[in-house]
Coordinates of C-alpha atoms in Angstrom, one line a residue:
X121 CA 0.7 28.5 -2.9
X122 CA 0.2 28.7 0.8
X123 CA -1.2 25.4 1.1
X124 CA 2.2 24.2 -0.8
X125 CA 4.6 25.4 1.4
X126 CA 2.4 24.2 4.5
X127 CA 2.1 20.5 3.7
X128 CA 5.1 19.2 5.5
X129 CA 3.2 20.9 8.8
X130 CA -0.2 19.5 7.6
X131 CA 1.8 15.8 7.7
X132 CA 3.3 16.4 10.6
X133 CA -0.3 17.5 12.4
X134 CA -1.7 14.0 10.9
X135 CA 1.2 11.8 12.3
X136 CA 0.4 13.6 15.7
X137 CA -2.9 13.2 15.6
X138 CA -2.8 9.4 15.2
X139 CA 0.1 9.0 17.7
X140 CA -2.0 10.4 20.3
X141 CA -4.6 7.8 19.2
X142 CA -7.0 10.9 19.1
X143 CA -9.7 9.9 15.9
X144 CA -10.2 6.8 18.0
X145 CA -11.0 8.9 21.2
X146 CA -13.4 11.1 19.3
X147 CA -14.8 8.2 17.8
X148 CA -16.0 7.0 21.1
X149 CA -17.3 10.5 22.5
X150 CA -16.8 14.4 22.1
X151 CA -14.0 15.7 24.0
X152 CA -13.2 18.7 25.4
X153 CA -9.9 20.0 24.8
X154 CA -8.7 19.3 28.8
X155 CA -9.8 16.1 28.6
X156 CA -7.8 15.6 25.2
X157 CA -4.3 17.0 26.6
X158 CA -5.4 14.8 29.8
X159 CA -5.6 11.9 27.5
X160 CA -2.6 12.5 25.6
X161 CA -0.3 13.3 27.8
X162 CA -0.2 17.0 26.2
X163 CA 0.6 20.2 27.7
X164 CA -3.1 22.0 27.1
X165 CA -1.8 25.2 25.5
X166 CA -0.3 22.5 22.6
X167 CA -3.2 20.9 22.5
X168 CA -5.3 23.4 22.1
X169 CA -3.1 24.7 18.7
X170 CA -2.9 21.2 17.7
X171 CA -6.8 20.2 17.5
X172 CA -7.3 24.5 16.3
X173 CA -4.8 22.7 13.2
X174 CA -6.8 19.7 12.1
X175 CA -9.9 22.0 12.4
X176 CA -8.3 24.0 9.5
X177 CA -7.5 20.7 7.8
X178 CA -11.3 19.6 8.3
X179 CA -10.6 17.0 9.9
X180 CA -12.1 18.0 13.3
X181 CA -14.8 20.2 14.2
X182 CA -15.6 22.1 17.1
X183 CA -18.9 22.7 18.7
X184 CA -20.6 25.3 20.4
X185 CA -19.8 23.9 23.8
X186 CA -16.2 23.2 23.2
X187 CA -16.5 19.7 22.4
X188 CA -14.6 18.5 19.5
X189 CA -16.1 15.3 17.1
X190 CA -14.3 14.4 14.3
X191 CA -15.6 15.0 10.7
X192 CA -16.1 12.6 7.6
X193 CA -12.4 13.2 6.6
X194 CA -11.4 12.6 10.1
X195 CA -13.4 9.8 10.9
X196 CA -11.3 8.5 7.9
X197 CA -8.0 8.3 10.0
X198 CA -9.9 5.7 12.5
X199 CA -11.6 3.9 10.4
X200 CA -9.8 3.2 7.1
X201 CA -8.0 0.0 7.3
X202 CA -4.1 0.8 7.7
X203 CA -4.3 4.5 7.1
X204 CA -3.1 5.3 10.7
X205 CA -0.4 2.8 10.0
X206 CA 0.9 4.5 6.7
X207 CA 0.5 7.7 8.3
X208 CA 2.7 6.3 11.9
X209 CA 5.7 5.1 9.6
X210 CA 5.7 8.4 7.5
X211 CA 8.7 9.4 10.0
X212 CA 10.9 7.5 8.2
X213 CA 10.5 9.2 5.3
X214 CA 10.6 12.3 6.4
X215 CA 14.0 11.6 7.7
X216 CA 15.0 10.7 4.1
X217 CA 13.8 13.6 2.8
X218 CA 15.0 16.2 5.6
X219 CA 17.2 17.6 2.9
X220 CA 15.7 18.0 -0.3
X221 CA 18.6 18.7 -2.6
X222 CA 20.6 16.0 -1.7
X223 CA 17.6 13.7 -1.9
X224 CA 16.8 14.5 -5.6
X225 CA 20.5 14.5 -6.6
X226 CA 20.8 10.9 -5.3
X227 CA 23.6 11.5 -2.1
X228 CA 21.0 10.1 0.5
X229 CA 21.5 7.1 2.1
X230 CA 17.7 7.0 2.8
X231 CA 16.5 4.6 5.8
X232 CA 12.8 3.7 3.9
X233 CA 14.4 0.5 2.6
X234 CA 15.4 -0.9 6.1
X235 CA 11.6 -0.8 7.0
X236 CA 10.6 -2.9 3.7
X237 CA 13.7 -5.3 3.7
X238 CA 11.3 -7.8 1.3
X239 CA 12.4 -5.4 -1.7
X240 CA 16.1 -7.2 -1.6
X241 CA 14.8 -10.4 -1.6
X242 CA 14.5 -13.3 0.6
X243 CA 17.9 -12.3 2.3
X244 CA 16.3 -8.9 2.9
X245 CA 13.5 -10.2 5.4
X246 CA 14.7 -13.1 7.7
X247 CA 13.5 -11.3 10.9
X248 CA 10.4 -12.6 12.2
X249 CA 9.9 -9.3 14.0
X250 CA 10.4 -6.8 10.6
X251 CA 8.3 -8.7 9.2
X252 CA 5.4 -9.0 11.1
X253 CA 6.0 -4.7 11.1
X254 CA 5.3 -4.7 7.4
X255 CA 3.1 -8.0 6.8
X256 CA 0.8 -6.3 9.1
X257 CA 1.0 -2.8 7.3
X258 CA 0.5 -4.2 4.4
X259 CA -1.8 -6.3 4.9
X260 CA -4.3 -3.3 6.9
X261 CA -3.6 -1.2 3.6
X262 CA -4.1 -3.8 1.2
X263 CA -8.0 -4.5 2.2
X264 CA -8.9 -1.1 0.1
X265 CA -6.8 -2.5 -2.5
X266 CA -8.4 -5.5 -2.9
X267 CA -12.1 -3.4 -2.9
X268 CA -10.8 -1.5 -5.6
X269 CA -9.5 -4.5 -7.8
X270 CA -12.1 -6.3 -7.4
X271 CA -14.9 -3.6 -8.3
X272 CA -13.1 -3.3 -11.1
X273 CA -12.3 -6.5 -12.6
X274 CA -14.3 -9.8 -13.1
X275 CA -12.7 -13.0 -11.8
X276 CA -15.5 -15.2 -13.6
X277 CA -14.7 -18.1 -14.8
X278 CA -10.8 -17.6 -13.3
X279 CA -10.2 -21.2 -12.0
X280 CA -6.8 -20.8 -9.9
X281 CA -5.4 -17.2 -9.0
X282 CA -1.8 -17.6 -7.8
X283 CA -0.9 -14.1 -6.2
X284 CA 2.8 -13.4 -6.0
X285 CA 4.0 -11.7 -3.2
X286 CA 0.8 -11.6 -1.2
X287 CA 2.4 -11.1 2.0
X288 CA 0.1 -12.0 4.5
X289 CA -2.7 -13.1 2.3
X290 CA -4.7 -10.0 2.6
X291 CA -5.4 -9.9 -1.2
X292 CA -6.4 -13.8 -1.4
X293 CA -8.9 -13.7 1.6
X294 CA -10.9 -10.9 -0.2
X295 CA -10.9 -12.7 -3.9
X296 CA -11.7 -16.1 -1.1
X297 CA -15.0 -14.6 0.2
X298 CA -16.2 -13.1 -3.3
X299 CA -15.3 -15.8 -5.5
X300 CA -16.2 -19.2 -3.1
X301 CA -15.5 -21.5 -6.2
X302 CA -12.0 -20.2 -6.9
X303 CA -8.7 -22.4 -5.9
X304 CA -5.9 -20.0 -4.9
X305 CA -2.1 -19.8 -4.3
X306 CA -0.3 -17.6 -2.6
X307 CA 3.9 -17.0 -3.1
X308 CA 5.7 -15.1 -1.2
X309 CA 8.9 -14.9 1.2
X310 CA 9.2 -18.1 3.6
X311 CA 9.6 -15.0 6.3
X312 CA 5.4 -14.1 6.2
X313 CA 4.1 -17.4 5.6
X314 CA 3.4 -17.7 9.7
X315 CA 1.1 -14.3 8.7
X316 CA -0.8 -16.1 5.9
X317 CA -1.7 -19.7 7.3
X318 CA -3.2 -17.7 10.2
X319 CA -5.1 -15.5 7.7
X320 CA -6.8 -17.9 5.8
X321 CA -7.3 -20.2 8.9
X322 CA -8.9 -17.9 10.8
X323 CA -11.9 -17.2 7.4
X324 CA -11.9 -21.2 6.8
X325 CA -10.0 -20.7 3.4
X326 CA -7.2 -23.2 4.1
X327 CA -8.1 -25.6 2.1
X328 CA -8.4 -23.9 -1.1
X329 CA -5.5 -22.1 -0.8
X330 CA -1.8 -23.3 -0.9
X331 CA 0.9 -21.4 0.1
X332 CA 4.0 -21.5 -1.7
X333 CA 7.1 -20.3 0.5
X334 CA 10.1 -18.8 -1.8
X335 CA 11.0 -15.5 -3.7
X336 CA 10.4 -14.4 -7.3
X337 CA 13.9 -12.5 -7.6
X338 CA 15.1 -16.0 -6.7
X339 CA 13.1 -19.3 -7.1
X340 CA 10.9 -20.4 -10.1
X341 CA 7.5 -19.2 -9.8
X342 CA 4.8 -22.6 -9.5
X343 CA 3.0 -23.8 -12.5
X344 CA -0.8 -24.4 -12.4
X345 CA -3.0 -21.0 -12.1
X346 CA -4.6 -19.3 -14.9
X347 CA -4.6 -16.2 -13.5
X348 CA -1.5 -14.5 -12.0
X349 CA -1.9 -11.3 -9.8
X350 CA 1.1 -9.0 -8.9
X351 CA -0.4 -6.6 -6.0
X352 CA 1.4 -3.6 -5.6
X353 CA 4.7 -5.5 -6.3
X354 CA 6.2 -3.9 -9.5
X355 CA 6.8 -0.6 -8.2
X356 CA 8.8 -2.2 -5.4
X357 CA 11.5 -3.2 -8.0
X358 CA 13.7 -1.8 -10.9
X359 CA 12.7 -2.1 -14.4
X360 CA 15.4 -5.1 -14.5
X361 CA 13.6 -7.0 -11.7
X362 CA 10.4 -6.3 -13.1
X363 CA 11.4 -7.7 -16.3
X364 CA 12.6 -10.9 -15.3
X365 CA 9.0 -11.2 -13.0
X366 CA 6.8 -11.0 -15.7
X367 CA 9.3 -13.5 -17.8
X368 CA 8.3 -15.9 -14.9
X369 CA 4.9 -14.9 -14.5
X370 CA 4.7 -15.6 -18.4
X371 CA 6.2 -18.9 -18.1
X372 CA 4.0 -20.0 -15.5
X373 CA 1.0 -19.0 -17.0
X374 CA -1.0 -21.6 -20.0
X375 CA -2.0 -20.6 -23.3
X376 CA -5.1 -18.3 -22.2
X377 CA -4.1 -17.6 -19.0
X378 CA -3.9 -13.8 -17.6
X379 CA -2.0 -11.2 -15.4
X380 CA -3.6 -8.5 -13.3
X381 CA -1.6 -5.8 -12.2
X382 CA -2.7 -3.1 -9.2
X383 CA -0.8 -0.7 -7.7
X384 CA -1.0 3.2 -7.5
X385 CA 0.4 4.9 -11.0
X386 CA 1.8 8.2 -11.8
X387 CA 0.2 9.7 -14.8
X388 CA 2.7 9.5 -17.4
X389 CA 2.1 12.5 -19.5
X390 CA -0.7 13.7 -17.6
X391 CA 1.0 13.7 -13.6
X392 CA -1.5 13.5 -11.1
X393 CA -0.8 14.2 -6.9
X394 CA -1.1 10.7 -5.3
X395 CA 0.9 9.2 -7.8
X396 CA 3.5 11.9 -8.7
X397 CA 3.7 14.0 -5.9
X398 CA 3.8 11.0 -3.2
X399 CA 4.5 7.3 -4.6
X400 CA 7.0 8.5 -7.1
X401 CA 9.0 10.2 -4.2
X402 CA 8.3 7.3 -1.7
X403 CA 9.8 4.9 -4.8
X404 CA 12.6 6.4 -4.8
X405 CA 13.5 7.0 -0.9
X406 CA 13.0 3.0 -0.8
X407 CA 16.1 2.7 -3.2
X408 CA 14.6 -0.4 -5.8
X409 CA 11.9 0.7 -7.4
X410 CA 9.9 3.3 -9.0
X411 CA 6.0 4.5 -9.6
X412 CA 4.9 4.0 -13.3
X413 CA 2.4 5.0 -15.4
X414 CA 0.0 2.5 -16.5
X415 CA 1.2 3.2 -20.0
X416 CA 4.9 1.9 -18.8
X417 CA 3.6 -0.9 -17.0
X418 CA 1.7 -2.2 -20.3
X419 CA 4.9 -1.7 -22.4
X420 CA 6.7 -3.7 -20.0
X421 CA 3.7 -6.7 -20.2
X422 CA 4.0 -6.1 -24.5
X423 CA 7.9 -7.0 -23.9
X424 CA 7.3 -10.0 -21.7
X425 CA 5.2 -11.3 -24.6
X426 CA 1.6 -10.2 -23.2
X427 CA -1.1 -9.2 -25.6
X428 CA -4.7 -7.9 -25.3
X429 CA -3.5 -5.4 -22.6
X430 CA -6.3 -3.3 -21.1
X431 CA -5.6 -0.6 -18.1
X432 CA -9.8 -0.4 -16.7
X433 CA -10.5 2.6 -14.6
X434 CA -10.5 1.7 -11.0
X435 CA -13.1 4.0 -8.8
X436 CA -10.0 5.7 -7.2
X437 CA -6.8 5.6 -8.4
X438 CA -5.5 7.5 -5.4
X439 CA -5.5 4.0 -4.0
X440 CA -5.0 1.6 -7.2
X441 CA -5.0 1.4 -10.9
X442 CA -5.0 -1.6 -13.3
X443 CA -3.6 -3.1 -16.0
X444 CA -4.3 -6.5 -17.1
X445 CA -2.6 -8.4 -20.2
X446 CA -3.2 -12.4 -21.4
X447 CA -0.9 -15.3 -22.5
X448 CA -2.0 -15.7 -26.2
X449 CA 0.8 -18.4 -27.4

């Protein structure tokens, strides 16, 4: 129960860890703790209760001669692609949820949507600058995503892949370097296109991949892939939104063609911590959208007209889960 009431402290020590950049330090030698307040900037007496903290979290350890080195968990924070960057942001949203009671009775006007302006559309991110912020945080995040998806599902004998709002192409290069054979289009806000061509430049993918500038909430979605991919989009948007998507991603798709859908689900019946206890609140401090279960997610695809739906177990759902559904008429 302890551990409970503690967790907005145990956040807080995380954020401060990565704002004073200290896994990376540790990840080049053992430090002392004078060296770390040097560093840092820190008084030492601070420092010394701050790196005593993430020792109790496990994420540091301490050795006999004082020295602290970082441990599996903490390595984590300097080496996972984008995790320092979700953790960095995480101010915002503990703004928004500063007072609980008027969160959940709706009488916030939260300030998580302002950092994702893409939810409202392509009049929601016209600012070169926002979004580079979050093309580039999502697009650090989005490389364990694409592991995941891709140990989990086959794209053999998938001819073109069109992934709709792929950001900065993060998603595409991966499926690019597994699948050499596979023509690929990306669609997404005119805003992060700059993001993308420089992607898939920079990995010799620009030829097989088009990008197509425009947004799904306003512009008809292009014809031509067999497979269509929606990457942690859906729970971006409100039921509404998410049923006119997979209208278009329906229309756009041939007889036999498919959808994939990943993104981190609550459990429905069965609620589970990452996906009820974090993406569900996050959801709903961004104003549009909302986590779902996998179960919701397929009865949206079943009203859109999809059939064969299947939701295979990704390896950690903590990061993604699936659900996958085909054109049959």
């Amino acid at each position: 129960m302890f551990d409970l009431v503690a967790g907005f402290c145990h956040s807080q020590i995380l954020q401060a860890l990565v704002e004073f950049d200290i896994p990376q330090m540790l990840l080049r030698n053992e430090m002392t703790t004078d060296a770390l307040a040097t560093e840092a900037e820190v008084p030492l007496d601070r420092m010394h209760v701050l790196l005593s903290a993430a020792v109790a979290l496990g994420l540091l350890k301490r050795r006999k001669s004082g020295l602290y080195a970082l441990t599996i968990r903490g390595a984590a924070l300097a080496g996972v692609p984008g995790l320092s960057g979700m953790i960095s942001h995480h101010d915002v949203l503990y703004l928004d949820l500063a007072d609980p009671v008027a969160f959940f009775r709706g009488e916030v006007e939260t300030e998580l949507a302002e950092f994702w302006p893409y939810v409202f559309g392509a009049s929601g991110a016209t600012d070169p600058k926002v979004a580079s912020t979050y093309s580039q945080l999502m697009a650090d995040s989005q490389v364990l995503v694409a592991e995941d998806t891709l140990a989990t599902v086959s794209l053999n004998g998938v001819r073109h892949i069109m992934d709709v709002g792929g950001g900065s192409g993060a998603f595409l290069a991966a499926v690019g370097q597994a699948y050499p054979n596979l023509h690929m289009t990306l669609f997404d806000l005119p805003a992060v296109a700059p993001g993308a061509q420089a992607r898939f430049a920079d990995l010799g993918l620009s030829e097989r991949v088009m990008i197509a500038p425009g947004s799904f909430r306003d512009d008809p979605l292009p014809q031509g892939a067999d497979l269509i991919s929606l990457v942690r989009v859906l729970y971006d948007h409100s039921d509404e939104t998410v049923s006119a998507l997979l209208r278009s991603v329906y229309e756009a798709l041939p007889v036999g063609g498919s959808l994939l859908v990943s993104e981190p689900m609550t459990g429905g019946d069965q609620p589970q911590r990452a996906g009820d206890a974090y993406y569900a609140l996050y959801c709903m401090a961004m104003r549009t959208g909302k986590a779902r279960s996998a179960d919701q997610i397929a009865a949206l695809l079943r009203q859109a007209g999809f059939t064969d739906i299947q939701t295979p177990k990704s390896r950690r759902p903590f990061v993604t889960s699936l659900v996958t559904g085909v054109k049959q008429s």
